[in-house]
Short mmCIF file of C-alpha atoms in Angstrom, two decimals:
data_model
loop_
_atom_site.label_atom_id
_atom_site.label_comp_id
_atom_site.label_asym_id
_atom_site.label_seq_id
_atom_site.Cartn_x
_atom_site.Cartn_y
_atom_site.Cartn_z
CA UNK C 2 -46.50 34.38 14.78
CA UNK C 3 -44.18 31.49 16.28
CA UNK C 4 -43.79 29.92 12.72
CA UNK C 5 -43.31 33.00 10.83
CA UNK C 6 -40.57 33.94 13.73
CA UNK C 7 -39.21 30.35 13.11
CA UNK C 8 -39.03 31.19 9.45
CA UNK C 9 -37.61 34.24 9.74
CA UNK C 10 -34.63 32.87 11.92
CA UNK C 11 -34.02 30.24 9.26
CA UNK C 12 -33.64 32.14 5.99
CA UNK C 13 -31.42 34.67 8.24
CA UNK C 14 -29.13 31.50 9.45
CA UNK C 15 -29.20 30.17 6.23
CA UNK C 16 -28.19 32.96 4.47
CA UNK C 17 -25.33 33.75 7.26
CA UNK C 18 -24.09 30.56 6.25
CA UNK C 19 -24.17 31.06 2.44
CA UNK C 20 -22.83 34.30 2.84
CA UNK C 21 -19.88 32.96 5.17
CA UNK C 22 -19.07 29.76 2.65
CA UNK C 23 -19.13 32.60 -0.05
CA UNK C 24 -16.27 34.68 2.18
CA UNK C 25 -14.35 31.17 2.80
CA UNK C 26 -13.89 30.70 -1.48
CA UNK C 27 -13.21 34.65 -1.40
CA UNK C 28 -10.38 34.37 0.09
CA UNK C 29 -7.28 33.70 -2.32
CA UNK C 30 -5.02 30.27 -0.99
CA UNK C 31 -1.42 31.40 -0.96
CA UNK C 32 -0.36 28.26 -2.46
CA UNK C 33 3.83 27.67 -2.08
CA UNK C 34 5.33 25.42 -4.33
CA UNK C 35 6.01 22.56 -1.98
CA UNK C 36 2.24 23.00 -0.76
CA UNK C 37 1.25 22.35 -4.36
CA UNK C 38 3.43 19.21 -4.16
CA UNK C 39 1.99 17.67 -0.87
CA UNK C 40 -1.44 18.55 -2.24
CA UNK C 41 -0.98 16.64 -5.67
CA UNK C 42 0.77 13.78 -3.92
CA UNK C 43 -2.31 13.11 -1.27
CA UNK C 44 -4.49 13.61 -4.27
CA UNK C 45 -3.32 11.64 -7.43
CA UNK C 46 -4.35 8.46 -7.53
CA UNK C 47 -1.66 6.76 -9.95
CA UNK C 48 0.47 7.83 -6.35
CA UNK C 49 -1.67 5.98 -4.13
CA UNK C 50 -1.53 2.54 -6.48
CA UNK C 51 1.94 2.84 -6.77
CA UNK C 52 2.12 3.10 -2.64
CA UNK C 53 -0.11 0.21 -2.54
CA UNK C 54 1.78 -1.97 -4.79
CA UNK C 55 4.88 -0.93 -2.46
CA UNK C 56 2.80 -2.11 0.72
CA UNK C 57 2.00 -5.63 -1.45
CA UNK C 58 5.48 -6.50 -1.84
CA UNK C 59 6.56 -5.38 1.21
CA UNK C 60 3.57 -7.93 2.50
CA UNK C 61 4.81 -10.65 0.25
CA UNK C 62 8.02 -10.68 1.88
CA UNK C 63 6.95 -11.02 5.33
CA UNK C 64 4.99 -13.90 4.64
CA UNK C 65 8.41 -15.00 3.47
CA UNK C 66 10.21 -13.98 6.98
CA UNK C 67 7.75 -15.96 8.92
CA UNK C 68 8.66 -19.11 7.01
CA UNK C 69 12.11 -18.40 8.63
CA UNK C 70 10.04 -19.30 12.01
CA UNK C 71 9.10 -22.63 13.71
CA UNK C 72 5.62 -23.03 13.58
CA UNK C 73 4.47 -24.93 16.27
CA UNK C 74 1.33 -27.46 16.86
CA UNK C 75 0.04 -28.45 20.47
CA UNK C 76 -2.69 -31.35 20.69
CA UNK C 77 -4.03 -32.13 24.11
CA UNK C 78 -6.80 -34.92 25.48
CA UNK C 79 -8.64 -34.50 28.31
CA UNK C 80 -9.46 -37.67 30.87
CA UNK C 81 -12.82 -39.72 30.15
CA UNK C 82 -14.54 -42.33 32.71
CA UNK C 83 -17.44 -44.54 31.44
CA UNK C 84 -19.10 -47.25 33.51
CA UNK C 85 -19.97 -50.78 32.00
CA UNK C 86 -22.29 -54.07 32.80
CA UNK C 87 -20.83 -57.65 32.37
CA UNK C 88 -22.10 -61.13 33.22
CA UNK C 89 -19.92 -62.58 35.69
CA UNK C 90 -19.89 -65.94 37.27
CA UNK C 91 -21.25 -66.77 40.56
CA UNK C 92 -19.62 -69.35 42.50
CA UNK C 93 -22.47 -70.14 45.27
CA UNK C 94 -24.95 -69.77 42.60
CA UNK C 95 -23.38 -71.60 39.90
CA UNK C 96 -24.64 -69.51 37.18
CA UNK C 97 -24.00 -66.23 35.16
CA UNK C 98 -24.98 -62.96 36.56
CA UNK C 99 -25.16 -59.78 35.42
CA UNK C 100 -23.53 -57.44 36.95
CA UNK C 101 -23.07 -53.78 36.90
CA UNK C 102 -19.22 -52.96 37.00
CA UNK C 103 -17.76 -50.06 37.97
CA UNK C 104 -14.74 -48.98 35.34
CA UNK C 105 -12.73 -45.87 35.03
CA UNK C 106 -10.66 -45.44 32.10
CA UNK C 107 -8.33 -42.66 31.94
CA UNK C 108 -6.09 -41.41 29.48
CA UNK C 109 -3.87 -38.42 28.81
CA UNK C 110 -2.31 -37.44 25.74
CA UNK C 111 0.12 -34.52 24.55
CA UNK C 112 1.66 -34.43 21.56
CA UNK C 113 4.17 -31.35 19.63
CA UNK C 114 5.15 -31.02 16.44
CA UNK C 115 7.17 -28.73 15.19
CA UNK C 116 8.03 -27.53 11.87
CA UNK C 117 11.63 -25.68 11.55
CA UNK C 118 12.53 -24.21 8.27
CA UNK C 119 14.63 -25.61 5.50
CA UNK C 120 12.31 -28.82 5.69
CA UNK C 121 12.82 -30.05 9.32
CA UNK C 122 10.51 -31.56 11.56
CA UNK C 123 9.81 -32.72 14.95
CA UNK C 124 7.80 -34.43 16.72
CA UNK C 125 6.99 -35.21 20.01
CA UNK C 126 3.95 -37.28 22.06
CA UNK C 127 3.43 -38.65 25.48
CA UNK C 128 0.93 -41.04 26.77
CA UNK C 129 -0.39 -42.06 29.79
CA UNK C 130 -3.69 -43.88 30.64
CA UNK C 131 -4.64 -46.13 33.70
CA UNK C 132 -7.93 -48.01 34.19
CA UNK C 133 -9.12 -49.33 37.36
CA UNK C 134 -12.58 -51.77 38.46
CA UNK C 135 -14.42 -52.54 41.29
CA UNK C 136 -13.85 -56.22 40.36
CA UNK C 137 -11.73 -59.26 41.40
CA UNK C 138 -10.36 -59.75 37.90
CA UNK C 139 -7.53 -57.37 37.96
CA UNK C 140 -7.61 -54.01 40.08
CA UNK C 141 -5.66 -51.00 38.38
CA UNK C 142 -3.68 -51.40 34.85
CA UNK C 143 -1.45 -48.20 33.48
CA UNK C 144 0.54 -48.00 30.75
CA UNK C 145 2.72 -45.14 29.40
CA UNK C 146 4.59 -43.83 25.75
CA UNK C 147 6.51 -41.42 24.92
CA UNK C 148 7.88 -40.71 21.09
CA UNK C 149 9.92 -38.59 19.69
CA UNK C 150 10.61 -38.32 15.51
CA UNK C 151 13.01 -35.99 13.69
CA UNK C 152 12.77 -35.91 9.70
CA UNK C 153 14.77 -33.83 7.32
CA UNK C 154 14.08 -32.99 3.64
CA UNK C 155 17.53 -33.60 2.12
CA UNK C 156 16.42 -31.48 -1.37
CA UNK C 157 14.75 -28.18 -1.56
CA UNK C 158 16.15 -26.98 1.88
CA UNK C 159 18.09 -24.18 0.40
CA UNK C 160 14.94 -23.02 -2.37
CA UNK C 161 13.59 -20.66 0.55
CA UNK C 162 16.74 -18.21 0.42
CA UNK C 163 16.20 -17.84 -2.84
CA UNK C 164 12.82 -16.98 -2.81
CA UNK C 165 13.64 -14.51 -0.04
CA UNK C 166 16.68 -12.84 -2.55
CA UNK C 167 14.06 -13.02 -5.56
CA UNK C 168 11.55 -11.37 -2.80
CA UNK C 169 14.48 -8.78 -1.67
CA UNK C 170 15.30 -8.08 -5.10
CA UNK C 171 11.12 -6.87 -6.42
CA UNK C 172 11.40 -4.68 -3.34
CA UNK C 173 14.31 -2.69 -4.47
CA UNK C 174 13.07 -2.68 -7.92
CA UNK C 175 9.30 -1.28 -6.28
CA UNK C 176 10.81 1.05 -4.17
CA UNK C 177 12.75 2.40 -7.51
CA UNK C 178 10.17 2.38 -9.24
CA UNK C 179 8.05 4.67 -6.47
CA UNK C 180 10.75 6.72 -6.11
CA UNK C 181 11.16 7.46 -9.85
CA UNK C 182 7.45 7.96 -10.51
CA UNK C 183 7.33 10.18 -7.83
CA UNK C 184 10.29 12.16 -8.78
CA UNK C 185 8.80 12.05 -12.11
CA UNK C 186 5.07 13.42 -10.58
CA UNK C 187 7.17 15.95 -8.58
CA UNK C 188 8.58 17.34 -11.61
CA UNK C 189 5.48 17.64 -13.02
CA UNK C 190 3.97 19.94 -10.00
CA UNK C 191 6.87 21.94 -10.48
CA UNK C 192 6.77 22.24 -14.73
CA UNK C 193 2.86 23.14 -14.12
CA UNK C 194 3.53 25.44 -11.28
CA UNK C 195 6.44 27.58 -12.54
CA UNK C 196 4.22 27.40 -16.12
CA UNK C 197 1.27 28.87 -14.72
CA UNK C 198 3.59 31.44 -12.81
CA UNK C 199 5.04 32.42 -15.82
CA UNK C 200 1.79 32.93 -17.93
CA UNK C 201 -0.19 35.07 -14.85
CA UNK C 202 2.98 37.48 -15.13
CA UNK C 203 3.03 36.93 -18.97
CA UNK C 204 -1.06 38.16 -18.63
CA UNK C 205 0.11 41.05 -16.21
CA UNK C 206 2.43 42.17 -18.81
CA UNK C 207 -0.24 42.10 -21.35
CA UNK C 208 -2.98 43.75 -19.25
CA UNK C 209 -0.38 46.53 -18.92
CA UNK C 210 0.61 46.47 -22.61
CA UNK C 211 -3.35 46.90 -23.53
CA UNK C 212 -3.98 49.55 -21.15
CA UNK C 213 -0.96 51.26 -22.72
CA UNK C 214 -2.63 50.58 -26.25
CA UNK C 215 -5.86 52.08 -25.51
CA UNK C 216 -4.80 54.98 -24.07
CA UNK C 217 -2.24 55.35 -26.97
CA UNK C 218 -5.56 55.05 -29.36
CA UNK C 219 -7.64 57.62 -27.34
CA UNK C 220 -4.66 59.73 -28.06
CA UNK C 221 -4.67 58.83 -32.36
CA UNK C 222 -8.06 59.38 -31.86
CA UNK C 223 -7.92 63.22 -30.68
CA UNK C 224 -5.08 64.29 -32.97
CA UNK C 225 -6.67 62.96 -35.69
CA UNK C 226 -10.05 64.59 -34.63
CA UNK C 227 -7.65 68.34 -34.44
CA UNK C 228 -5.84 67.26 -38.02
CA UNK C 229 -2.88 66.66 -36.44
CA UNK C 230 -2.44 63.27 -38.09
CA UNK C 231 -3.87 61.24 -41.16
CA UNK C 232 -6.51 59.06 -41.44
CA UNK C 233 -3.99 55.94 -42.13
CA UNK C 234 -1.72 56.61 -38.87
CA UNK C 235 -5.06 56.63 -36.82
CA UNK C 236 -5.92 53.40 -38.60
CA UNK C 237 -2.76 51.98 -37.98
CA UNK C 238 -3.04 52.53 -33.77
CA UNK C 239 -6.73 51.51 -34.31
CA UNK C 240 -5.37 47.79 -35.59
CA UNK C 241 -2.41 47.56 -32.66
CA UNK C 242 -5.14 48.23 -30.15
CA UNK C 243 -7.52 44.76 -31.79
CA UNK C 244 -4.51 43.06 -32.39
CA UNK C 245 -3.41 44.03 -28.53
CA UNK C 246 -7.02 43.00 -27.51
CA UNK C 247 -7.48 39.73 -29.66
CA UNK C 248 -4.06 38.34 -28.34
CA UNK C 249 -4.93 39.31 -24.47
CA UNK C 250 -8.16 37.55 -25.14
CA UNK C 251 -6.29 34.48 -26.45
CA UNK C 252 -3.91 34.72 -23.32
CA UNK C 253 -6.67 34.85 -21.03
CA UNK C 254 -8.68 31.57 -22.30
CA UNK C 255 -5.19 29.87 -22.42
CA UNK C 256 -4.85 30.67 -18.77
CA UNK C 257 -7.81 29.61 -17.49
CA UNK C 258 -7.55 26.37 -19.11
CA UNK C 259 -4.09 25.95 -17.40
CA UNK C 260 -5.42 26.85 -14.07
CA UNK C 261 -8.18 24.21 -14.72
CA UNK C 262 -5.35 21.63 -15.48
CA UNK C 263 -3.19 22.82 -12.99
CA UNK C 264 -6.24 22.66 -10.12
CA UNK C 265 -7.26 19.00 -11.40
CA UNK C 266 -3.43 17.89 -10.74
CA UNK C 267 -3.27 19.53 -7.22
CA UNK C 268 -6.73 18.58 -6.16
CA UNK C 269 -7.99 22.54 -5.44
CA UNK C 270 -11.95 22.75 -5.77
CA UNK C 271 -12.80 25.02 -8.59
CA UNK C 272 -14.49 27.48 -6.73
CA UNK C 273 -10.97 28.23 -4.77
CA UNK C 274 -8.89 30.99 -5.59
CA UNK C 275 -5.14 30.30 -5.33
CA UNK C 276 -2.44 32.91 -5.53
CA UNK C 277 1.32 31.40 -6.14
CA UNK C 278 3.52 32.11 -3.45
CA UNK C 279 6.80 32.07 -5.48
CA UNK C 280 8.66 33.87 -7.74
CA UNK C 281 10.19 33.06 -11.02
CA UNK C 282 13.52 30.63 -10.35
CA UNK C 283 16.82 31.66 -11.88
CA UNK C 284 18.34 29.17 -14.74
CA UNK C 285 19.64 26.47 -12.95
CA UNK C 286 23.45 26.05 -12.92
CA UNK C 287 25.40 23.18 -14.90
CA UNK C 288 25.12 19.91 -13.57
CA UNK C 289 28.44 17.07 -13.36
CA UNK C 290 27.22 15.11 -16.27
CA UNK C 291 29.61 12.36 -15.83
CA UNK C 292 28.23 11.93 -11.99
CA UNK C 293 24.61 12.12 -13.53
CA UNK C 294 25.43 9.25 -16.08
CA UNK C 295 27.24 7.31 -13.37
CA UNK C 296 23.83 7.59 -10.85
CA UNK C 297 21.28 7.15 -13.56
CA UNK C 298 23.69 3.98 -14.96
CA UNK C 299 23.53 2.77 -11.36
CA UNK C 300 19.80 3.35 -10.55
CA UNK C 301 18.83 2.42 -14.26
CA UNK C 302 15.37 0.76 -13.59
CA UNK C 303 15.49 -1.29 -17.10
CA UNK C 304 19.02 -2.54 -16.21
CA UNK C 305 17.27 -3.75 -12.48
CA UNK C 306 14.37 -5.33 -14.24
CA UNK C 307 16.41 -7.16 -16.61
CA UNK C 308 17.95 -8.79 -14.30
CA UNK C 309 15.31 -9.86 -11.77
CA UNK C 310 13.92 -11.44 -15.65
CA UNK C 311 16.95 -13.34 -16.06
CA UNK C 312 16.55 -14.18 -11.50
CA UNK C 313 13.17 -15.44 -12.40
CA UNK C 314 13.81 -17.10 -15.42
CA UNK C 315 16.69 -18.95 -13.38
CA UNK C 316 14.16 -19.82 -10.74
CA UNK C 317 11.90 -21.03 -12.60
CA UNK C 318 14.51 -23.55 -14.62
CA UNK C 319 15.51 -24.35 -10.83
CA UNK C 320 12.28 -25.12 -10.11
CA UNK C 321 11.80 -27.50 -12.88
CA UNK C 322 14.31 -29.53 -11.95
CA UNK C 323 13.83 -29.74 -8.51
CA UNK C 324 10.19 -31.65 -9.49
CA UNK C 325 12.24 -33.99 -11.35
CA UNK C 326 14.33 -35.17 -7.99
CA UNK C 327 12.77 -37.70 -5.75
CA UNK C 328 11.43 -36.08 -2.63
CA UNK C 329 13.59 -38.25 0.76
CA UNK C 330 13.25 -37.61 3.99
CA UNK C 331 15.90 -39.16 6.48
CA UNK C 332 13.57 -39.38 9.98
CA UNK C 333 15.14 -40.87 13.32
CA UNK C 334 12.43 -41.76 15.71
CA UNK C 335 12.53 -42.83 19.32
CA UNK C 336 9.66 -44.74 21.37
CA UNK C 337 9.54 -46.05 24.60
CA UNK C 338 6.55 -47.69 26.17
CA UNK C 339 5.73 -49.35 29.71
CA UNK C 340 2.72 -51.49 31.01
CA UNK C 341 1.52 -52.52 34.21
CA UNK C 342 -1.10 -54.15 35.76
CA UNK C 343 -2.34 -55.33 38.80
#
């Protein structure tokens, strides 16, 4: 009894829940036309490389900014002892022994280096190590050095603003180019929106205009069962009614392959119904050609990538003949060191 109970309870949940999923695709999705435009943004994919190529560059030219900082290298050395046997002589004895000596070495190094853009670097060290024995032969010996070298690369010190202008200049031309893709996508949405707007009315109209031609047939079709009319005017209503149904039939497979189309560019699932929240939009007013020319001459995306070409092509030519100059590096150096021993 426990099991069928169990059962029972099951199918009855699971059906609740089929039932409920069912209501949730009932229900029509009042879908505005900016809605439709978020929802085919977040769901193309050609929109989401072209973001990702935006991200890229923008990438590419941090990793130029941070060549505008130092980068900076610290190396440090901890202290060491060891202890060490010798044969030393004995002067009572008169002869070698050997004898276990007690030595400490020490030493302490720190060095910097630092690389500064436009082909500068410095660098800086310090050492200090002391060593001291249990011995007669000497007691404690130290010695200290300190360094400090500056180069400069006289050539190729100005080649990193240009890469950052060549770097500045792909942005702008990526960001166009996202800009006028989307603006191209968004006109899309609305073409495909205001189309299938247009085509559910355009159906509305015809569902109207067929009801209106059947019940102008059922009409033929009595007067011409009293005499009223001829055979050839009943005839004649009986062909506007198939050519009335034939067309509405044509209009109605046309429409659901638009709404198919239309679903597949604003990611809907095909079992959700979608109403459009809009009404048909006025012809839009005349637009200030010359100010259109002037923008589109301005923002003119084959005019911007012709001439980051020609910015590369002058780079590279650059480049060529900066491999053919010697690479020198004036350096000035300073070292100091002192020794003592005791």
């Amino acid at each position: 009894m426990g099991l069928l109970a169990f059962a029972r309870t099951s199918s009855i949940v699971c059906a609740s829940l089929a039932l409920l999923s069912g209501m949730a695709w009932s229900q029509p999705l009042a879908l505005s036309l900016d809605e439709a435009i978020d929802r085919a943004l977040g769901s193309h994919r050609e929109g989401e490389r072209v973001h990702l190529g935006l991200r890229e560059n923008k990438l590419d030219r941090s990793d130029l900014h941070l060549r505008l900082l130092p980068r900076i290298r610290v190396q440090g050395v901890l202290p060491g002892i060891t202890d060490s046997r010798a044969e030393l002589w004995n002067s009572s004895l008169q002869v070698y022994e050997e004898t276990r000596i007690k030595t400490e070495r020490r030493s302490g190094t720190l060095s910097l280096s630092t690389e500064l853009p436009f082909g500068t670097t410095v660098d800086a060290s310090s050492y200090l190590g002391w060593r001291d024995s249990d011995t007669d032969s000497y007691l404690t010996r130290w010695s200290t050095n300190y360094s400090l070298s500056v180069s400069q690369q006289i050539f190729g010190a100005r080649w990193l603003w240009d890469d950052l202008r060549q770097e500045s200049r792909s942005l702008r031309l990526s960001q166009l180019q996202v800009s006028e893709q989307e603006a191209a996508f968004r006109y899309r949405v609305v073409q495909a929106y205001y189309a299938l707007l247009q085509a559910r009315l355009g159906l509305d109209l015809g569902r109207t205009g067929l009801r209106e031609s059947e019940g102008s047939l059922e009409l033929a079709r009595r007067k011409y069962g009293a005499g009223i009319i001829g055979e050839s005017d009943f005839l004649k209503s009986e062909l506007e009614n198939l050519e009335r149904r034939s067309s509405f039939a044509s209009d109605s497979l046309a429409l659901q392959l638009q709404e198919e189309d239309f679903r597949k560019l604003v990611g809907l699932p095909t079992e959700q119904a979608f109403i459009l929240n809009a009404t048909v939009p006025d012809p839009s007013p005349s637009l200030d050609v010359d100010a259109q020319l002037e923008l589109a001459r301005q923002q003119s995306l084959s005019l911007l990538e012709s001439r980051d070409a020609l910015s590369a092509a002058t780079r590279s030519r650059r480049e060529a003949w900066r491999s053919l100059l010697p690479a020198v590096d004036l350096a000035l150096s300073w070292d100091q060191s002192i020794q003592d021993s005791t």
